[in-house]
Each structure stands twice: as C-alpha cells, then as structure tokens.
Amino acid sequence: MIALVFSVLISLCLFYLGWCLWTIVIYHWLFSPIQQLPGPVLQRFFSTNLQFVMEPEMSPHYHDKWESVYGKTFCIHGFGKAIILPELDPRILTLDPKAMTHVLNEPITYPKPWQSRRLISELIGNGLFSAEGASHRRQRKVLNPAFSNHNLQSFGPLFTSQVFKLRDAWKALLGKEREVSIDVAHWFSRATFDVIGIAGFDYHFNALEAESNPVYLAYREMFQVGVDDGFTARSILEVYLPILKKIWPDKRTNTIRRSHDIIYGVGRQLLERRKKELEEDRRTSLHTKDLLGLMIFSNLSPDITEDQRISDQDMLDEINSFFFAGSDSTSLALSWTLYLLATTPEAQTRLRKEVLSLDADASFKAIDALTFLDKCCREELRLIPPVHSSLRVADRDDILPLSTSIQLRNGEVVDQVHVPKGTCIHIPIEGFNLLSSVWGPDAHRFNPDRWDNLPSAVKDQPGLYSNLMTFSGGPRGCIGMRFSIMEMKIFLFQLVRSFEFVAKEKVVKRNVVLTRPFVLGKRRSQLPIIIRMVDSRDEGTTL
Ligand code: HEM
C-alpha cells in the first residue's frame, strides 16, 4: 500500500515537472509566437530588459532606439513567470497606436495581472483601482457621476483655499529672507493629501499646518512601506505565498494592519454619519460636495439596479483608491512642472506675465482659458507622466491588430500578432508621449509651444487627454483626470504669481511606482527648489 501511494506521488510530481518544463521552457523557447517577434537580445543569461524600458533616465532613449531597429511592436524579457530565467518571460511592448487602443479598450481580455492586483488590494482593498470585470463596471457606474464636469466645478473653491494655505506657509518660511530652498515635492504631497481628504470624505487632515493627524499618519506610513519604498523581495514572495503574512508577519505587514485599523475605523464612522444625514434629509444629498456623499447619493439613484449597488466596504475602498491614485500623482505633476519652469526661466517669465494678467480671485473658467498655462500643463504631463508605465496580461488567446507592420525573426512581414493566453503586455505610457518619430526631434525637451503646431502623427496617438497616454485610456482610464488638471491649474495660477522658482540641484527621475525626483547621492525622494517672492505690483519683478 505504501509503495502504491509513493509511486502515485512520484508520478504526480513527475507530471507536474513535465508540465512546467513544457509550459515555461519548451513552449516558450521553441513554439510561442512571441519568440518570433523581433526584439533586443539579452546580454547575459540572468538578465532582463526591464530597466531599459522602466527607468525614466534611460527609457526615452531606448524606446526611440528599439522602435527604429525593431519597429513599433517588439518582444522584451521581464522576470514574471521565471524569476530565475527571465528569458522565459517574453512580453510584448507595443508603441503602435492601433494595438494599444485594442488592449486598453478590451479590459476583459487584458486585465491587470493578478500579482499587481494582489499587491494593490492588500493596501487599498478592492476599490476601482484593483477591481476587474463585472465588479469594476459596477463600481465605475456608481462613481462616474461623482466626477462629472458639473460636480467638479464645486471643487474650485477647495483647490483655491488649499493653495492659499500652501502659499502662506511658503511666505512664512521665507520670512524676511530673500530666498529659501524647499522640498516642493513634500509640500505638494501634504497639500494634495489635504485636498483628497476634504474632496474625498470631508475630512480635514490639516497636513499643511502639521503632519500629526492619526489618519494622515496611518495613510502616510501605509504608503511608505507599501509604495514609496518600492517592492521588496519579501513583498513579492508574499504575493505567491500570502500565508506568510499570517504565520510570520514582518514590519510591512504589521504597519499595513495597524494603518487599516485606524483608516477603516474612522472611515466607518464617517460613512455612518453621512448615510444618516442623507436619510434624514434627502434634500441635502443634492447639495453634497464630497466624493463619499456623491457616491452614496449615486448608489441610491434609481438608475442603479439593486445588483449594481456597491457595499459600504467598497465605498471605503474607493476612498482609499483615490488617495492611492490621486494624491501623489497630482503632487508629482505639480512638482515636475515647477522644476521644468525653474530650469526654463523664459517659460516661467512668460507664464508669470500671463497669470498676472488676471486678478488673484479669477474664476476657474478664466484660469482655464489661459493658453500658456494650458500648454505648460500639457507639456509637463507629456514629458514626465507621473505613471511611467503599466502592465496587462492576456486572459485568453487574442489577435493584436497593428497599424504598422513588423518583420518577424523568420523574415515574415505581418500586420497582426498572435497573443497567447498569459502573455504580459507592457504599456509604455511615457514611451508613447516621448516617441521622437511621432512628436518630432525635440520630443524629449520641454517646449510648451509645440502644442501650437503638432506633427500630424500625433492625432493617431491613443489616450484620454490630448493624445497623451498620461491618464491611460479606454474603460480603465483615469477617473480623476479632470479633477487633477483643475487642481494643477489653480495651484500653478496662484503659486507662479507669488513666487519665482530657481533650480540649483541636479535632479534625476526614478521610477518608484511613480516617476519621482531624486537628488544625486540622496536616498529619499525630494525636489529642492529655491523660492523667492514676486512683486506682483511690478508685473513680476523678483523682490
Ligand atoms: C496627474 C494626476 C494623475 C495621473 C497622471 C493619473 C494617472 C492614471 C493612470 C495612468 C491610470 C491607469 C493606471 C493603470 O491602468 O495601470 C489611472 C487610474 C485611476 N486614477 Fe488616476 N491619475 C491622476 C490623478 C487622479 C486623481 C486626482 C484621482 C482621484 C481623485 C485618480 C483616480 C484614479 C482611479 C480611481 C483610477 C483607476 C480607474 C479604473 O481602473 O477604472 N487619479 N490614473
């Protein structure tokens, strides 16, 4: 009997090993159609191409170079399926607008990989950012009205009051000094957290005044260990072996648990309070301003069927999703804009002249109509998109249509690519925005005036906003796009009229989940910029 059990076990093991050998070695090496795609050869056996397409100090050059050598669609090697042998993890990288539109418009065929969803949902729950399929559609239906143009207009006064707080804090730092160096990235991060706290659920962290609110600190700590520190080997191991978190929790797991207790504890109280208010007086629901109130209201709407309504837990997860997706991305966009203006003084002077042509209390409609401000925002969002790249995985075999044909390794020229189930598709957000063959020879330079006369190839580029991929596209495109552009414009309008910005330190870009600024030789992300007061009575002379 023992011999029989033993031989069954041995057979099962051999079967499993054989299956692994076939799927991840023989099939991928010899038969997968992806292997026929052209692409860079790995220099060493245990290496990967990922750093060339994911590190923003190198990627613009490599996207241009590889596109000119291999065409718009090629194969790169990651380290997903076979951590030890990256050459067995071939991925498709496409800079072809037709192929990318296809991938982004088919979220059922191309969902986010389960590994990244697990990493994200461990932090922020199963909100819009990590949901897939029917659950995602349901959540998006409830949330879309909260982000309508009409609702967003009511956030204008909030953005203005927060940027006034920021301006006053910077003025206080300057005191009687002529100039002072500040880490603008950290200040913007505090300000955008305050904005989402109030806009999200009418909660005041007052992070611009002091970084001491317990919910604020809980979010900060959670994002510090879960996002800002990057993904460690242990956190990746836990994706495959989640039981580790239960039997042997490390500092990261304990911090996330502690933060959740605080965040969800306060969140539940706020949710209960808001629901009660809305039940007591349905009229107030029409005037509710924050996203949580708008979500509760939209969830009760007769347009939403019973099975489409989302649960209380989902709503709290949505708020977390807004913090995760909306605070640092907007603060980085603002930080990089100041950096670009600080390193391009002519553009800064021109922008200051334009914003000073309006009174400080101008309406958002008037601010939105400022053409150079608009071009500066677009150009920053093109040149340094906060989300550098993303990933999808084919959930079934599919055919990827191409607008530009490519030559396979066997010499065949094709205008479509067979994508086997399980293939990862790399989404080069920054790659699309910076491709020299599309945007022109100065594509890697900050030039707001390019928006007056775009090359014709730009109009075919995919993306939600201005033919840019910055906010992605399709049904999973950024829901907060208009919110963040409005916030950016109002902040820049007020700050550029009050301060002059000068860059003294050499700053480099690094992809730590988002594209963050680093000073050479320093570990922590930061963006030091010198600020000086502007005398607005004198058309922008520095005091
Ligand atoms: C400059 C600022 C922002 C940028 C560059 C940005 C960019 C993006 C990108 C690229 C995606 C798609 C991610 C992927 O497919 O992997 C996304 C999704 C998302 N963004 Fe934003 N975002 C910004 C601001 C915001 C704000 C302010 C909010 C909320 C208030 C927000 C909420 C979301 C949510 C909830 C999703 C997931 C949407 C879905 O899957 O249906 N974002 N964003």
PDB file of C-alpha atoms in Angstrom, residues 205-366:
ATOM      1  CA  PHE A 205      -6.083  66.269   7.982  1.00  0.00           C
ATOM      2  CA  ASN A 206      -4.631  69.810   8.153  1.00  0.00           C
ATOM      3  CA  ALA A 207      -1.370  68.291   6.929  1.00  0.00           C
ATOM      4  CA  LEU A 208      -0.206  71.663   5.618  1.00  0.00           C
ATOM      5  CA  GLU A 209      -0.265  73.012   9.170  1.00  0.00           C
ATOM      6  CA  ALA A 210       1.167  69.975  10.979  1.00  0.00           C
ATOM      7  CA  GLU A 211       1.740  66.387   9.987  1.00  0.00           C
ATOM      8  CA  SER A 212       0.192  64.967  13.141  1.00  0.00           C
ATOM      9  CA  ASN A 213      -3.361  63.766  12.354  1.00  0.00           C
ATOM     10  CA  PRO A 214      -3.540  59.998  13.145  1.00  0.00           C
ATOM     11  CA  VAL A 215      -5.450  59.094   9.946  1.00  0.00           C
ATOM     12  CA  TYR A 216      -2.986  61.126   7.864  1.00  0.00           C
ATOM     13  CA  LEU A 217      -0.049  59.400   9.584  1.00  0.00           C
ATOM     14  CA  ALA A 218      -1.692  55.999   9.044  1.00  0.00           C
ATOM     15  CA  TYR A 219      -2.046  56.652   5.296  1.00  0.00           C
ATOM     16  CA  ARG A 220       1.493  58.011   5.103  1.00  0.00           C
ATOM     17  CA  GLU A 221       3.010  55.025   6.895  1.00  0.00           C
ATOM     18  CA  MET A 222       0.981  52.579   4.809  1.00  0.00           C
ATOM     19  CA  PHE A 223       2.030  54.169   1.509  1.00  0.00           C
ATOM     20  CA  GLN A 224       5.616  54.487   2.755  1.00  0.00           C
ATOM     21  CA  VAL A 225       6.017  50.741   3.327  1.00  0.00           C
ATOM     22  CA  GLY A 226       3.670  49.658   0.515  1.00  0.00           C
ATOM     23  CA  VAL A 227       4.619  52.055  -2.290  1.00  0.00           C
ATOM     24  CA  ASP A 228       7.391  54.600  -1.648  1.00  0.00           C
ATOM     25  CA  ASP A 229       9.937  52.003  -0.505  1.00  0.00           C
ATOM     26  CA  GLY A 230       9.329  50.056  -3.741  1.00  0.00           C
ATOM     27  CA  PHE A 231       8.589  46.350  -3.809  1.00  0.00           C
ATOM     28  CA  THR A 232      10.975  44.223  -1.751  1.00  0.00           C
ATOM     29  CA  ALA A 233      11.833  40.544  -2.397  1.00  0.00           C
ATOM     30  CA  ARG A 234       9.735  39.658   0.667  1.00  0.00           C
ATOM     31  CA  SER A 235       6.661  41.572  -0.564  1.00  0.00           C
ATOM     32  CA  ILE A 236       6.921  39.806  -3.951  1.00  0.00           C
ATOM     33  CA  LEU A 237       7.276  36.422  -2.206  1.00  0.00           C
ATOM     34  CA  GLU A 238       4.122  37.192  -0.187  1.00  0.00           C
ATOM     35  CA  VAL A 239       2.170  37.669  -3.421  1.00  0.00           C
ATOM     36  CA  TYR A 240       2.730  33.989  -4.185  1.00  0.00           C
ATOM     37  CA  LEU A 241       2.621  32.818  -0.554  1.00  0.00           C
ATOM     38  CA  PRO A 242       0.094  35.093   1.233  1.00  0.00           C
ATOM     39  CA  ILE A 243       0.073  32.694   4.199  1.00  0.00           C
ATOM     40  CA  LEU A 244       3.485  34.143   5.150  1.00  0.00           C
ATOM     41  CA  LYS A 245       1.706  37.309   6.315  1.00  0.00           C
ATOM     42  CA  LYS A 246      -0.319  35.267   8.792  1.00  0.00           C
ATOM     43  CA  ILE A 247       2.315  32.963  10.186  1.00  0.00           C
ATOM     44  CA  TRP A 248       5.301  35.287  10.062  1.00  0.00           C
ATOM     45  CA  PRO A 249       4.201  38.924   9.681  1.00  0.00           C
ATOM     46  CA  ASP A 250       7.042  41.367   9.077  1.00  0.00           C
ATOM     47  CA  LYS A 251       7.231  45.125   9.739  1.00  0.00           C
ATOM     48  CA  ARG A 252       5.491  45.900   6.443  1.00  0.00           C
ATOM     49  CA  THR A 253       2.500  43.632   7.163  1.00  0.00           C
ATOM     50  CA  ASN A 254       2.173  44.926  10.729  1.00  0.00           C
ATOM     51  CA  THR A 255       2.304  48.554   9.566  1.00  0.00           C
ATOM     52  CA  ILE A 256      -0.383  47.939   6.932  1.00  0.00           C
ATOM     53  CA  ARG A 257      -2.616  46.190   9.503  1.00  0.00           C
ATOM     54  CA  ARG A 258      -2.189  48.991  12.050  1.00  0.00           C
ATOM     55  CA  SER A 259      -2.915  51.620   9.409  1.00  0.00           C
ATOM     56  CA  HIS A 260      -6.026  49.761   8.216  1.00  0.00           C
ATOM     57  CA  ASP A 261      -7.408  49.650  11.761  1.00  0.00           C
ATOM     58  CA  ILE A 262      -7.162  53.439  12.014  1.00  0.00           C
ATOM     59  CA  ILE A 263      -8.256  54.284   8.456  1.00  0.00           C
ATOM     60  CA  TYR A 264     -11.240  51.916   8.297  1.00  0.00           C
ATOM     61  CA  GLY A 265     -12.259  52.738  11.903  1.00  0.00           C
ATOM     62  CA  VAL A 266     -12.607  56.451  11.146  1.00  0.00           C
ATOM     63  CA  GLY A 267     -13.924  55.712   7.645  1.00  0.00           C
ATOM     64  CA  ARG A 268     -16.808  53.636   9.010  1.00  0.00           C
ATOM     65  CA  GLN A 269     -17.815  56.386  11.432  1.00  0.00           C
ATOM     66  CA  LEU A 270     -17.798  58.962   8.636  1.00  0.00           C
ATOM     67  CA  LEU A 271     -19.776  56.688   6.346  1.00  0.00           C
ATOM     68  CA  GLU A 272     -22.428  56.042   9.010  1.00  0.00           C
ATOM     69  CA  ARG A 273     -22.704  59.749   9.738  1.00  0.00           C
ATOM     70  CA  ARG A 274     -23.084  60.671   6.057  1.00  0.00           C
ATOM     71  CA  LYS A 275     -25.662  57.973   5.403  1.00  0.00           C
ATOM     72  CA  LYS A 276     -27.709  59.120   8.391  1.00  0.00           C
ATOM     73  CA  GLU A 277     -27.572  62.737   7.226  1.00  0.00           C
ATOM     74  CA  LEU A 278     -28.715  61.746   3.753  1.00  0.00           C
ATOM     75  CA  GLU A 279     -31.525  59.563   5.089  1.00  0.00           C
ATOM     76  CA  GLU A 280     -32.735  62.315   7.433  1.00  0.00           C
ATOM     77  CA  ASP A 281     -32.823  64.937   4.738  1.00  0.00           C
ATOM     78  CA  ARG A 282     -32.743  63.635   1.166  1.00  0.00           C
ATOM     79  CA  ARG A 283     -32.592  67.275   0.035  1.00  0.00           C
ATOM     80  CA  THR A 284     -29.047  67.731   1.366  1.00  0.00           C
ATOM     81  CA  SER A 285     -27.905  64.894  -0.834  1.00  0.00           C
ATOM     82  CA  LEU A 286     -28.445  67.159  -3.816  1.00  0.00           C
ATOM     83  CA  HIS A 287     -26.021  69.663  -2.327  1.00  0.00           C
ATOM     84  CA  THR A 288     -23.474  67.234  -1.004  1.00  0.00           C
ATOM     85  CA  LYS A 289     -19.987  68.177  -2.185  1.00  0.00           C
ATOM     86  CA  ASP A 290     -17.546  65.417  -1.250  1.00  0.00           C
ATOM     87  CA  LEU A 291     -16.981  62.250  -3.266  1.00  0.00           C
ATOM     88  CA  LEU A 292     -18.235  59.972  -0.485  1.00  0.00           C
ATOM     89  CA  GLY A 293     -21.557  61.865  -0.307  1.00  0.00           C
ATOM     90  CA  LEU A 294     -21.827  61.869  -4.106  1.00  0.00           C
ATOM     91  CA  MET A 295     -21.087  58.128  -4.124  1.00  0.00           C
ATOM     92  CA  ILE A 296     -23.767  57.380  -1.522  1.00  0.00           C
ATOM     93  CA  PHE A 297     -26.207  59.513  -3.478  1.00  0.00           C
ATOM     94  CA  SER A 298     -25.327  57.907  -6.802  1.00  0.00           C
ATOM     95  CA  ASN A 299     -25.563  54.437  -5.195  1.00  0.00           C
ATOM     96  CA  LEU A 300     -29.149  55.193  -4.172  1.00  0.00           C
ATOM     97  CA  SER A 301     -30.117  56.516  -7.604  1.00  0.00           C
ATOM     98  CA  PRO A 302     -32.954  54.705  -9.437  1.00  0.00           C
ATOM     99  CA  ASP A 303     -30.587  54.444 -12.459  1.00  0.00           C
ATOM    100  CA  ILE A 304     -28.599  51.874 -10.478  1.00  0.00           C
ATOM    101  CA  THR A 305     -30.245  48.470 -10.202  1.00  0.00           C
ATOM    102  CA  GLU A 306     -30.197  46.585  -6.877  1.00  0.00           C
ATOM    103  CA  ASP A 307     -27.445  44.191  -8.027  1.00  0.00           C
ATOM    104  CA  GLN A 308     -25.295  47.114  -9.239  1.00  0.00           C
ATOM    105  CA  ARG A 309     -25.198  48.883  -5.863  1.00  0.00           C
ATOM    106  CA  ILE A 310     -21.876  48.830  -4.050  1.00  0.00           C
ATOM    107  CA  SER A 311     -21.341  47.879  -0.414  1.00  0.00           C
ATOM    108  CA  ASP A 312     -20.151  50.101   2.462  1.00  0.00           C
ATOM    109  CA  GLN A 313     -16.791  48.328   2.394  1.00  0.00           C
ATOM    110  CA  ASP A 314     -16.494  49.058  -1.362  1.00  0.00           C
ATOM    111  CA  MET A 315     -17.125  52.744  -0.679  1.00  0.00           C
ATOM    112  CA  LEU A 316     -14.355  52.905   1.897  1.00  0.00           C
ATOM    113  CA  ASP A 317     -12.056  51.085  -0.523  1.00  0.00           C
ATOM    114  CA  GLU A 318     -12.929  53.692  -3.173  1.00  0.00           C
ATOM    115  CA  ILE A 319     -11.756  56.492  -0.906  1.00  0.00           C
ATOM    116  CA  ASN A 320      -8.502  54.580  -0.389  1.00  0.00           C
ATOM    117  CA  SER A 321      -8.220  54.214  -4.170  1.00  0.00           C
ATOM    118  CA  PHE A 322      -8.499  57.993  -4.548  1.00  0.00           C
ATOM    119  CA  PHE A 323      -5.695  58.518  -2.022  1.00  0.00           C
ATOM    120  CA  PHE A 324      -3.554  55.885  -3.703  1.00  0.00           C
ATOM    121  CA  ALA A 325      -4.214  57.010  -7.281  1.00  0.00           C
ATOM    122  CA  GLY A 326      -4.842  60.710  -6.834  1.00  0.00           C
ATOM    123  CA  SER A 327      -2.631  62.339  -4.235  1.00  0.00           C
ATOM    124  CA  ASP A 328       0.973  61.607  -5.154  1.00  0.00           C
ATOM    125  CA  SER A 329       0.286  61.532  -8.900  1.00  0.00           C
ATOM    126  CA  THR A 330      -1.053  65.103  -8.828  1.00  0.00           C
ATOM    127  CA  SER A 331       1.618  66.282  -6.389  1.00  0.00           C
ATOM    128  CA  LEU A 332       4.348  64.850  -8.648  1.00  0.00           C
ATOM    129  CA  ALA A 333       2.814  66.505 -11.718  1.00  0.00           C
ATOM    130  CA  LEU A 334       2.891  69.832  -9.855  1.00  0.00           C
ATOM    131  CA  SER A 335       6.441  69.265  -8.571  1.00  0.00           C
ATOM    132  CA  TRP A 336       7.798  68.410 -12.007  1.00  0.00           C
ATOM    133  CA  THR A 337       6.036  71.453 -13.522  1.00  0.00           C
ATOM    134  CA  LEU A 338       7.802  73.753 -11.049  1.00  0.00           C
ATOM    135  CA  TYR A 339      11.095  72.010 -11.802  1.00  0.00           C
ATOM    136  CA  LEU A 340      10.626  72.438 -15.562  1.00  0.00           C
ATOM    137  CA  LEU A 341       9.719  76.107 -15.082  1.00  0.00           C
ATOM    138  CA  ALA A 342      12.701  76.590 -12.755  1.00  0.00           C
ATOM    139  CA  THR A 343      15.040  75.143 -15.382  1.00  0.00           C
ATOM    140  CA  THR A 344      13.404  77.112 -18.248  1.00  0.00           C
ATOM    141  CA  PRO A 345      13.347  80.720 -16.972  1.00  0.00           C
ATOM    142  CA  GLU A 346      11.935  82.174 -20.239  1.00  0.00           C
ATOM    143  CA  ALA A 347       8.858  79.941 -19.959  1.00  0.00           C
ATOM    144  CA  GLN A 348       8.489  80.839 -16.289  1.00  0.00           C
ATOM    145  CA  THR A 349       8.599  84.595 -17.014  1.00  0.00           C
ATOM    146  CA  ARG A 350       6.060  84.209 -19.829  1.00  0.00           C
ATOM    147  CA  LEU A 351       3.731  82.190 -17.629  1.00  0.00           C
ATOM    148  CA  ARG A 352       4.008  84.729 -14.791  1.00  0.00           C
ATOM    149  CA  LYS A 353       3.102  87.544 -17.153  1.00  0.00           C
ATOM    150  CA  GLU A 354       0.071  85.611 -18.296  1.00  0.00           C
ATOM    151  CA  VAL A 355      -1.235  84.692 -14.829  1.00  0.00           C
ATOM    152  CA  LEU A 356      -0.724  88.270 -13.614  1.00  0.00           C
ATOM    153  CA  SER A 357      -2.992  89.472 -16.419  1.00  0.00           C
ATOM    154  CA  LEU A 358      -5.893  88.174 -14.292  1.00  0.00           C
ATOM    155  CA  ASP A 359      -6.843  89.181 -10.759  1.00  0.00           C
ATOM    156  CA  ALA A 360      -5.910  86.740  -7.973  1.00  0.00           C
ATOM    157  CA  ASP A 361      -9.589  85.898  -7.414  1.00  0.00           C
ATOM    158  CA  ALA A 362     -10.239  84.984 -11.088  1.00  0.00           C
ATOM    159  CA  SER A 363     -12.807  82.248 -11.750  1.00  0.00           C
ATOM    160  CA  PHE A 364     -11.680  78.788 -12.860  1.00  0.00           C
ATOM    161  CA  LYS A 365     -13.297  79.494 -16.229  1.00  0.00           C
ATOM    162  CA  ALA A 366     -10.918  82.427 -16.712  1.00  0.00           C
TER     163      ALA A 366
END
